[in-house]
Amino acid sequence: MGKLTGAHIVWDWNGTLFHDNDAIIGATNAAFGELGLAPITMEQYRALYCVPVPKFYERLLGRLPTDAEWEVMDETFHRYYTEHRVGCGLTEGAVELLVGWRSAGHSQSILSMYVHDELLPLVRGFGIEAHFLRVDGRTGPSGGSKSEHMERHFAALAGVEAARTVVIGDAADDAVAAMRVGARAVLYTGGSHSRASLEVAGVPVVDTLAEAVAEAERIAA
């Protein structure tokens, strides 16, 4: 990464660097179909989605899914998503922002709730792995919060200061995870959450990744 100047970004992947909204809503509706639920629109998804994910399903079912229902829906979601993610690409301008941040002497990493063994080849396939100190996906069961994963991720980032770290993601949970390690957060409206649902986190909310990086540079200076 060259000489580092202290500022660090922890990037979210799905819905942030990776523009996979179409695959996400398709996979969600495929999972809903397993329980006979009607499909929802992207606007409805962005207004209702939350973590842990079973709580999202509760908002639509009127109750938490049973363990058996959750298992079926989770498996269906991931099978559909894996098939359809191939049609998705990086968010517009993402590569230039990664290059620019690194060229400025800053560091960056990825922490995603997407399964680790599938995330790594996906990042490598876009030719951007060299820009990151670490790329960590989820290990263990799906559906939970990013906070515990953030603790492990941050502990492995040697020499990175929490006070000069900014988490950029598309979910309020990214702000919660940042707070867990003493970092700051900037939330991006282009992913899975509406602006209204992001603003309750009490951190800067922006409409483009370029704005997110500019805000990260300002608050991590």
mmCIF file of C-alpha atoms in Angstrom:
data_model
loop_
_atom_site.group_PDB
_atom_site.id
_atom_site.type_symbol
_atom_site.label_atom_id
_atom_site.label_comp_id
_atom_site.label_asym_id
_atom_site.label_seq_id
_atom_site.Cartn_x
_atom_site.Cartn_y
_atom_site.Cartn_z
ATOM 1 C CA MET A 1 0.000 0.000 0.000
ATOM 2 C CA GLY A 2 3.021 2.311 0.226
ATOM 3 C CA LYS A 3 3.465 4.897 2.955
ATOM 4 C CA LEU A 4 0.236 5.304 4.960
ATOM 5 C CA THR A 5 -0.962 8.652 6.282
ATOM 6 C CA GLY A 6 -3.277 7.271 8.947
ATOM 7 C CA ALA A 7 -6.741 7.604 7.403
ATOM 8 C CA HIS A 8 -8.467 4.294 6.678
ATOM 9 C CA ILE A 9 -11.748 3.272 5.041
ATOM 10 C CA VAL A 10 -13.517 0.007 5.798
ATOM 11 C CA TRP A 11 -15.713 -0.560 2.763
ATOM 12 C CA ASP A 12 -18.917 -2.556 2.747
ATOM 13 C CA TRP A 13 -19.320 -4.730 -0.361
ATOM 14 C CA ASN A 14 -22.932 -5.572 -1.258
ATOM 15 C CA GLY A 15 -24.860 -2.456 -2.201
ATOM 16 C CA THR A 16 -21.798 -0.247 -1.709
ATOM 17 C CA LEU A 17 -18.775 -1.144 -3.834
ATOM 18 C CA PHE A 18 -20.750 -3.908 -5.580
ATOM 19 C CA HIS A 19 -23.968 -2.677 -7.213
ATOM 20 C CA ASP A 20 -26.086 -5.800 -6.802
ATOM 21 C CA ASN A 21 -29.545 -4.372 -6.089
ATOM 22 C CA ASP A 22 -31.212 -6.326 -8.900
ATOM 23 C CA ALA A 23 -29.787 -9.643 -7.689
ATOM 24 C CA ILE A 24 -30.721 -8.814 -4.086
ATOM 25 C CA ILE A 25 -34.380 -8.011 -4.787
ATOM 26 C CA GLY A 26 -34.708 -11.003 -7.098
ATOM 27 C CA ALA A 27 -33.226 -13.332 -4.481
ATOM 28 C CA THR A 28 -35.458 -11.837 -1.777
ATOM 29 C CA ASN A 29 -38.581 -12.416 -3.840
ATOM 30 C CA ALA A 30 -37.474 -15.953 -4.649
ATOM 31 C CA ALA A 31 -37.143 -16.577 -0.897
ATOM 32 C CA PHE A 32 -40.558 -15.016 -0.265
ATOM 33 C CA GLY A 33 -42.060 -17.306 -2.881
ATOM 34 C CA GLU A 34 -41.060 -20.327 -0.794
ATOM 35 C CA LEU A 35 -43.527 -19.153 1.880
ATOM 36 C CA GLY A 36 -46.190 -17.999 -0.543
ATOM 37 C CA LEU A 37 -45.473 -14.308 0.082
ATOM 38 C CA ALA A 38 -46.152 -11.808 -2.681
ATOM 39 C CA PRO A 39 -43.089 -10.186 -4.276
ATOM 40 C CA ILE A 40 -42.060 -6.717 -3.157
ATOM 41 C CA THR A 41 -40.556 -3.797 -5.053
ATOM 42 C CA MET A 42 -37.088 -2.362 -4.531
ATOM 43 C CA GLU A 43 -38.686 0.688 -2.902
ATOM 44 C CA GLN A 44 -40.544 -1.525 -0.403
ATOM 45 C CA TYR A 45 -37.369 -3.499 0.265
ATOM 46 C CA ARG A 46 -35.348 -0.354 0.937
ATOM 47 C CA ALA A 47 -38.011 0.958 3.318
ATOM 48 C CA LEU A 48 -38.418 -2.285 5.290
ATOM 49 C CA TYR A 49 -35.054 -4.054 5.232
ATOM 50 C CA CYS A 50 -33.223 -4.384 8.539
ATOM 51 C CA VAL A 51 -30.822 -6.651 10.417
ATOM 52 C CA PRO A 52 -30.877 -9.175 11.855
ATOM 53 C CA VAL A 53 -32.545 -10.421 8.670
ATOM 54 C CA PRO A 54 -35.242 -12.539 10.398
ATOM 55 C CA LYS A 55 -36.617 -9.247 11.757
ATOM 56 C CA PHE A 56 -37.022 -8.078 8.157
ATOM 57 C CA TYR A 57 -39.089 -11.154 7.407
ATOM 58 C CA GLU A 58 -41.108 -10.506 10.568
ATOM 59 C CA ARG A 59 -42.125 -7.104 9.189
ATOM 60 C CA LEU A 60 -43.638 -8.859 6.183
ATOM 61 C CA LEU A 61 -44.976 -12.031 7.810
ATOM 62 C CA GLY A 62 -46.302 -10.385 10.948
ATOM 63 C CA ARG A 63 -44.212 -12.875 12.920
ATOM 64 C CA LEU A 64 -40.691 -14.223 13.022
ATOM 65 C CA PRO A 65 -40.118 -17.111 10.611
ATOM 66 C CA THR A 66 -39.727 -20.518 12.196
ATOM 67 C CA ASP A 67 -36.277 -22.104 12.144
ATOM 68 C CA ALA A 68 -37.397 -24.358 9.285
ATOM 69 C CA GLU A 69 -38.810 -21.423 7.311
ATOM 70 C CA TRP A 70 -35.672 -19.380 7.849
ATOM 71 C CA GLU A 71 -33.479 -22.245 6.645
ATOM 72 C CA VAL A 72 -35.522 -22.636 3.440
ATOM 73 C CA MET A 73 -35.630 -18.898 2.746
ATOM 74 C CA ASP A 74 -31.936 -18.401 3.469
ATOM 75 C CA GLU A 75 -30.918 -21.281 1.193
ATOM 76 C CA THR A 76 -33.212 -20.053 -1.586
ATOM 77 C CA PHE A 77 -31.919 -16.504 -1.289
ATOM 78 C CA HIS A 78 -28.269 -17.494 -1.549
ATOM 79 C CA ARG A 79 -28.850 -19.962 -4.404
ATOM 80 C CA TYR A 80 -30.696 -17.337 -6.458
ATOM 81 C CA TYR A 81 -28.205 -14.603 -5.599
ATOM 82 C CA THR A 82 -25.217 -16.727 -6.632
ATOM 83 C CA GLU A 83 -26.849 -17.402 -10.002
ATOM 84 C CA HIS A 84 -27.702 -13.759 -10.694
ATOM 85 C CA ARG A 85 -24.779 -11.804 -9.225
ATOM 86 C CA VAL A 86 -22.830 -12.471 -12.435
ATOM 87 C CA GLY A 87 -24.911 -9.796 -14.124
ATOM 88 C CA CYS A 88 -23.878 -7.163 -11.556
ATOM 89 C CA GLY A 89 -20.828 -4.900 -11.533
ATOM 90 C CA LEU A 90 -18.974 -2.434 -9.391
ATOM 91 C CA THR A 91 -20.726 0.814 -8.507
ATOM 92 C CA GLU A 92 -20.002 3.559 -11.009
ATOM 93 C CA GLY A 93 -16.747 5.335 -10.210
ATOM 94 C CA ALA A 94 -15.710 2.840 -7.524
ATOM 95 C CA VAL A 95 -12.409 1.840 -9.133
ATOM 96 C CA GLU A 96 -11.288 5.434 -9.558
ATOM 97 C CA LEU A 97 -12.112 6.182 -5.928
ATOM 98 C CA LEU A 98 -10.172 3.147 -4.702
ATOM 99 C CA VAL A 99 -7.162 4.145 -6.797
ATOM 100 C CA GLY A 100 -7.355 7.754 -5.647
ATOM 101 C CA TRP A 101 -7.606 6.907 -1.957
ATOM 102 C CA ARG A 102 -4.646 4.548 -2.190
ATOM 103 C CA SER A 103 -2.603 7.030 -4.254
ATOM 104 C CA ALA A 104 -3.136 9.628 -1.533
ATOM 105 C CA GLY A 105 -1.295 7.312 0.869
ATOM 106 C CA HIS A 106 -4.385 6.173 2.774
ATOM 107 C CA SER A 107 -5.334 2.565 3.467
ATOM 108 C CA GLN A 108 -8.582 0.647 2.956
ATOM 109 C CA SER A 109 -10.141 -2.732 3.530
ATOM 110 C CA ILE A 110 -13.386 -4.605 2.862
ATOM 111 C CA LEU A 111 -15.654 -6.126 5.475
ATOM 112 C CA SER A 112 -18.754 -7.797 4.089
ATOM 113 C CA MET A 113 -21.512 -10.003 5.434
ATOM 114 C CA TYR A 114 -21.286 -11.962 2.180
ATOM 115 C CA VAL A 115 -19.764 -15.395 2.758
ATOM 116 C CA HIS A 116 -15.956 -15.124 2.853
ATOM 117 C CA ASP A 117 -15.104 -17.985 0.485
ATOM 118 C CA GLU A 118 -17.308 -16.479 -2.234
ATOM 119 C CA LEU A 119 -16.339 -12.862 -1.613
ATOM 120 C CA LEU A 120 -12.607 -13.311 -2.213
ATOM 121 C CA PRO A 121 -12.820 -14.650 -5.784
ATOM 122 C CA LEU A 122 -15.450 -12.040 -6.605
ATOM 123 C CA VAL A 123 -13.175 -9.180 -5.493
ATOM 124 C CA ARG A 124 -10.208 -10.741 -7.299
ATOM 125 C CA GLY A 125 -12.286 -11.114 -10.439
ATOM 126 C CA PHE A 126 -12.721 -7.349 -10.603
ATOM 127 C CA GLY A 127 -8.965 -6.856 -10.307
ATOM 128 C CA ILE A 128 -9.174 -4.623 -7.229
ATOM 129 C CA GLU A 129 -7.812 -6.833 -4.436
ATOM 130 C CA ALA A 130 -4.429 -5.062 -4.379
ATOM 131 C CA HIS A 131 -6.062 -1.856 -3.144
ATOM 132 C CA PHE A 132 -6.985 -3.405 0.234
ATOM 133 C CA LEU A 133 -5.049 -4.320 3.372
ATOM 134 C CA ARG A 134 -7.639 -7.034 4.062
ATOM 135 C CA VAL A 135 -10.754 -8.474 2.461
ATOM 136 C CA ASP A 136 -12.984 -10.216 4.998
ATOM 137 C CA GLY A 137 -16.356 -11.800 4.388
ATOM 138 C CA ARG A 138 -18.745 -13.451 6.806
ATOM 139 C CA THR A 139 -17.834 -16.674 8.538
ATOM 140 C CA GLY A 140 -20.520 -18.553 10.426
ATOM 141 C CA PRO A 141 -24.316 -18.285 10.144
ATOM 142 C CA SER A 142 -25.991 -15.599 8.040
ATOM 143 C CA GLY A 143 -28.574 -13.099 9.171
ATOM 144 C CA GLY A 144 -26.812 -11.360 12.058
ATOM 145 C CA SER A 145 -25.180 -7.995 12.713
ATOM 146 C CA LYS A 146 -21.792 -6.874 11.373
ATOM 147 C CA SER A 147 -20.554 -5.656 14.781
ATOM 148 C CA GLU A 148 -18.752 -8.801 15.957
ATOM 149 C CA HIS A 149 -17.230 -9.292 12.505
ATOM 150 C CA MET A 150 -16.018 -5.687 12.637
ATOM 151 C CA GLU A 151 -14.241 -6.323 15.925
ATOM 152 C CA ARG A 152 -12.309 -9.230 14.410
ATOM 153 C CA HIS A 153 -11.621 -7.330 11.193
ATOM 154 C CA PHE A 154 -10.311 -4.287 13.017
ATOM 155 C CA ALA A 155 -8.160 -6.350 15.361
ATOM 156 C CA ALA A 156 -6.388 -7.755 12.299
ATOM 157 C CA LEU A 157 -5.677 -4.311 10.785
ATOM 158 C CA ALA A 158 -2.217 -3.678 12.183
ATOM 159 C CA GLY A 159 -1.377 -0.008 12.596
ATOM 160 C CA VAL A 160 -4.847 1.322 11.762
ATOM 161 C CA GLU A 161 -6.263 3.837 14.257
ATOM 162 C CA ALA A 162 -9.966 3.667 15.095
ATOM 163 C CA ALA A 163 -10.113 7.448 15.444
ATOM 164 C CA ARG A 164 -8.985 7.838 11.819
ATOM 165 C CA THR A 165 -11.124 5.041 10.398
ATOM 166 C CA VAL A 166 -14.388 5.560 8.520
ATOM 167 C CA VAL A 167 -16.782 2.749 7.624
ATOM 168 C CA ILE A 168 -18.618 3.330 4.330
ATOM 169 C CA GLY A 169 -21.729 1.214 3.868
ATOM 170 C CA ASP A 170 -25.353 1.215 2.796
ATOM 171 C CA ALA A 171 -26.974 0.068 6.045
ATOM 172 C CA ALA A 172 -27.548 1.535 9.482
ATOM 173 C CA ASP A 173 -25.860 -1.614 10.813
ATOM 174 C CA ASP A 174 -22.593 -0.365 9.280
ATOM 175 C CA ALA A 175 -22.783 2.666 11.588
ATOM 176 C CA VAL A 176 -23.488 0.413 14.574
ATOM 177 C CA ALA A 177 -20.482 -1.759 13.689
ATOM 178 C CA ALA A 178 -18.266 1.324 13.319
ATOM 179 C CA MET A 179 -19.289 2.560 16.743
ATOM 180 C CA ARG A 180 -18.421 -0.849 18.199
ATOM 181 C CA VAL A 181 -14.720 -0.300 17.404
ATOM 182 C CA GLY A 182 -14.611 3.452 17.938
ATOM 183 C CA ALA A 183 -14.647 4.357 14.237
ATOM 184 C CA ARG A 184 -16.849 6.794 12.322
ATOM 185 C CA ALA A 185 -19.310 5.994 9.528
ATOM 186 C CA VAL A 186 -20.713 7.457 6.318
ATOM 187 C CA LEU A 187 -23.819 5.840 4.841
ATOM 188 C CA TYR A 188 -24.607 5.608 1.134
ATOM 189 C CA THR A 189 -28.167 5.706 -0.234
ATOM 190 C CA GLY A 190 -27.485 3.671 -3.380
ATOM 191 C CA GLY A 191 -27.840 0.261 -1.754
ATOM 192 C CA SER A 192 -30.412 -1.613 0.290
ATOM 193 C CA HIS A 193 -31.728 1.131 2.593
ATOM 194 C CA SER A 194 -33.761 4.272 2.073
ATOM 195 C CA ARG A 195 -32.367 7.664 3.079
ATOM 196 C CA ALA A 196 -34.961 7.916 5.857
ATOM 197 C CA SER A 197 -33.871 4.611 7.401
ATOM 198 C CA LEU A 198 -30.199 5.626 7.216
ATOM 199 C CA GLU A 199 -30.627 9.065 8.741
ATOM 200 C CA VAL A 200 -31.796 7.600 12.052
ATOM 201 C CA ALA A 201 -28.208 6.345 12.566
ATOM 202 C CA GLY A 202 -27.091 9.936 13.212
ATOM 203 C CA VAL A 203 -24.096 9.838 10.849
ATOM 204 C CA PRO A 204 -23.500 11.559 7.481
ATOM 205 C CA VAL A 205 -25.714 10.191 4.678
ATOM 206 C CA VAL A 206 -24.684 10.730 1.049
ATOM 207 C CA ASP A 207 -25.996 9.834 -2.404
ATOM 208 C CA THR A 208 -22.733 8.915 -4.175
ATOM 209 C CA LEU A 209 -19.552 7.066 -3.302
ATOM 210 C CA ALA A 210 -17.552 10.124 -4.320
ATOM 211 C CA GLU A 211 -19.367 12.118 -1.635
ATOM 212 C CA ALA A 212 -18.743 9.293 0.833
ATOM 213 C CA VAL A 213 -15.001 9.334 0.215
ATOM 214 C CA ALA A 214 -14.840 13.128 0.442
ATOM 215 C CA GLU A 215 -16.689 12.999 3.756
ATOM 216 C CA ALA A 216 -14.415 10.197 4.988
ATOM 217 C CA GLU A 217 -11.361 12.289 4.159
ATOM 218 C CA ARG A 218 -12.813 15.250 6.020
ATOM 219 C CA ILE A 219 -13.692 13.410 9.222
ATOM 220 C CA ALA A 220 -10.583 11.197 9.296
ATOM 221 C CA ALA A 221 -8.151 14.081 8.788
#
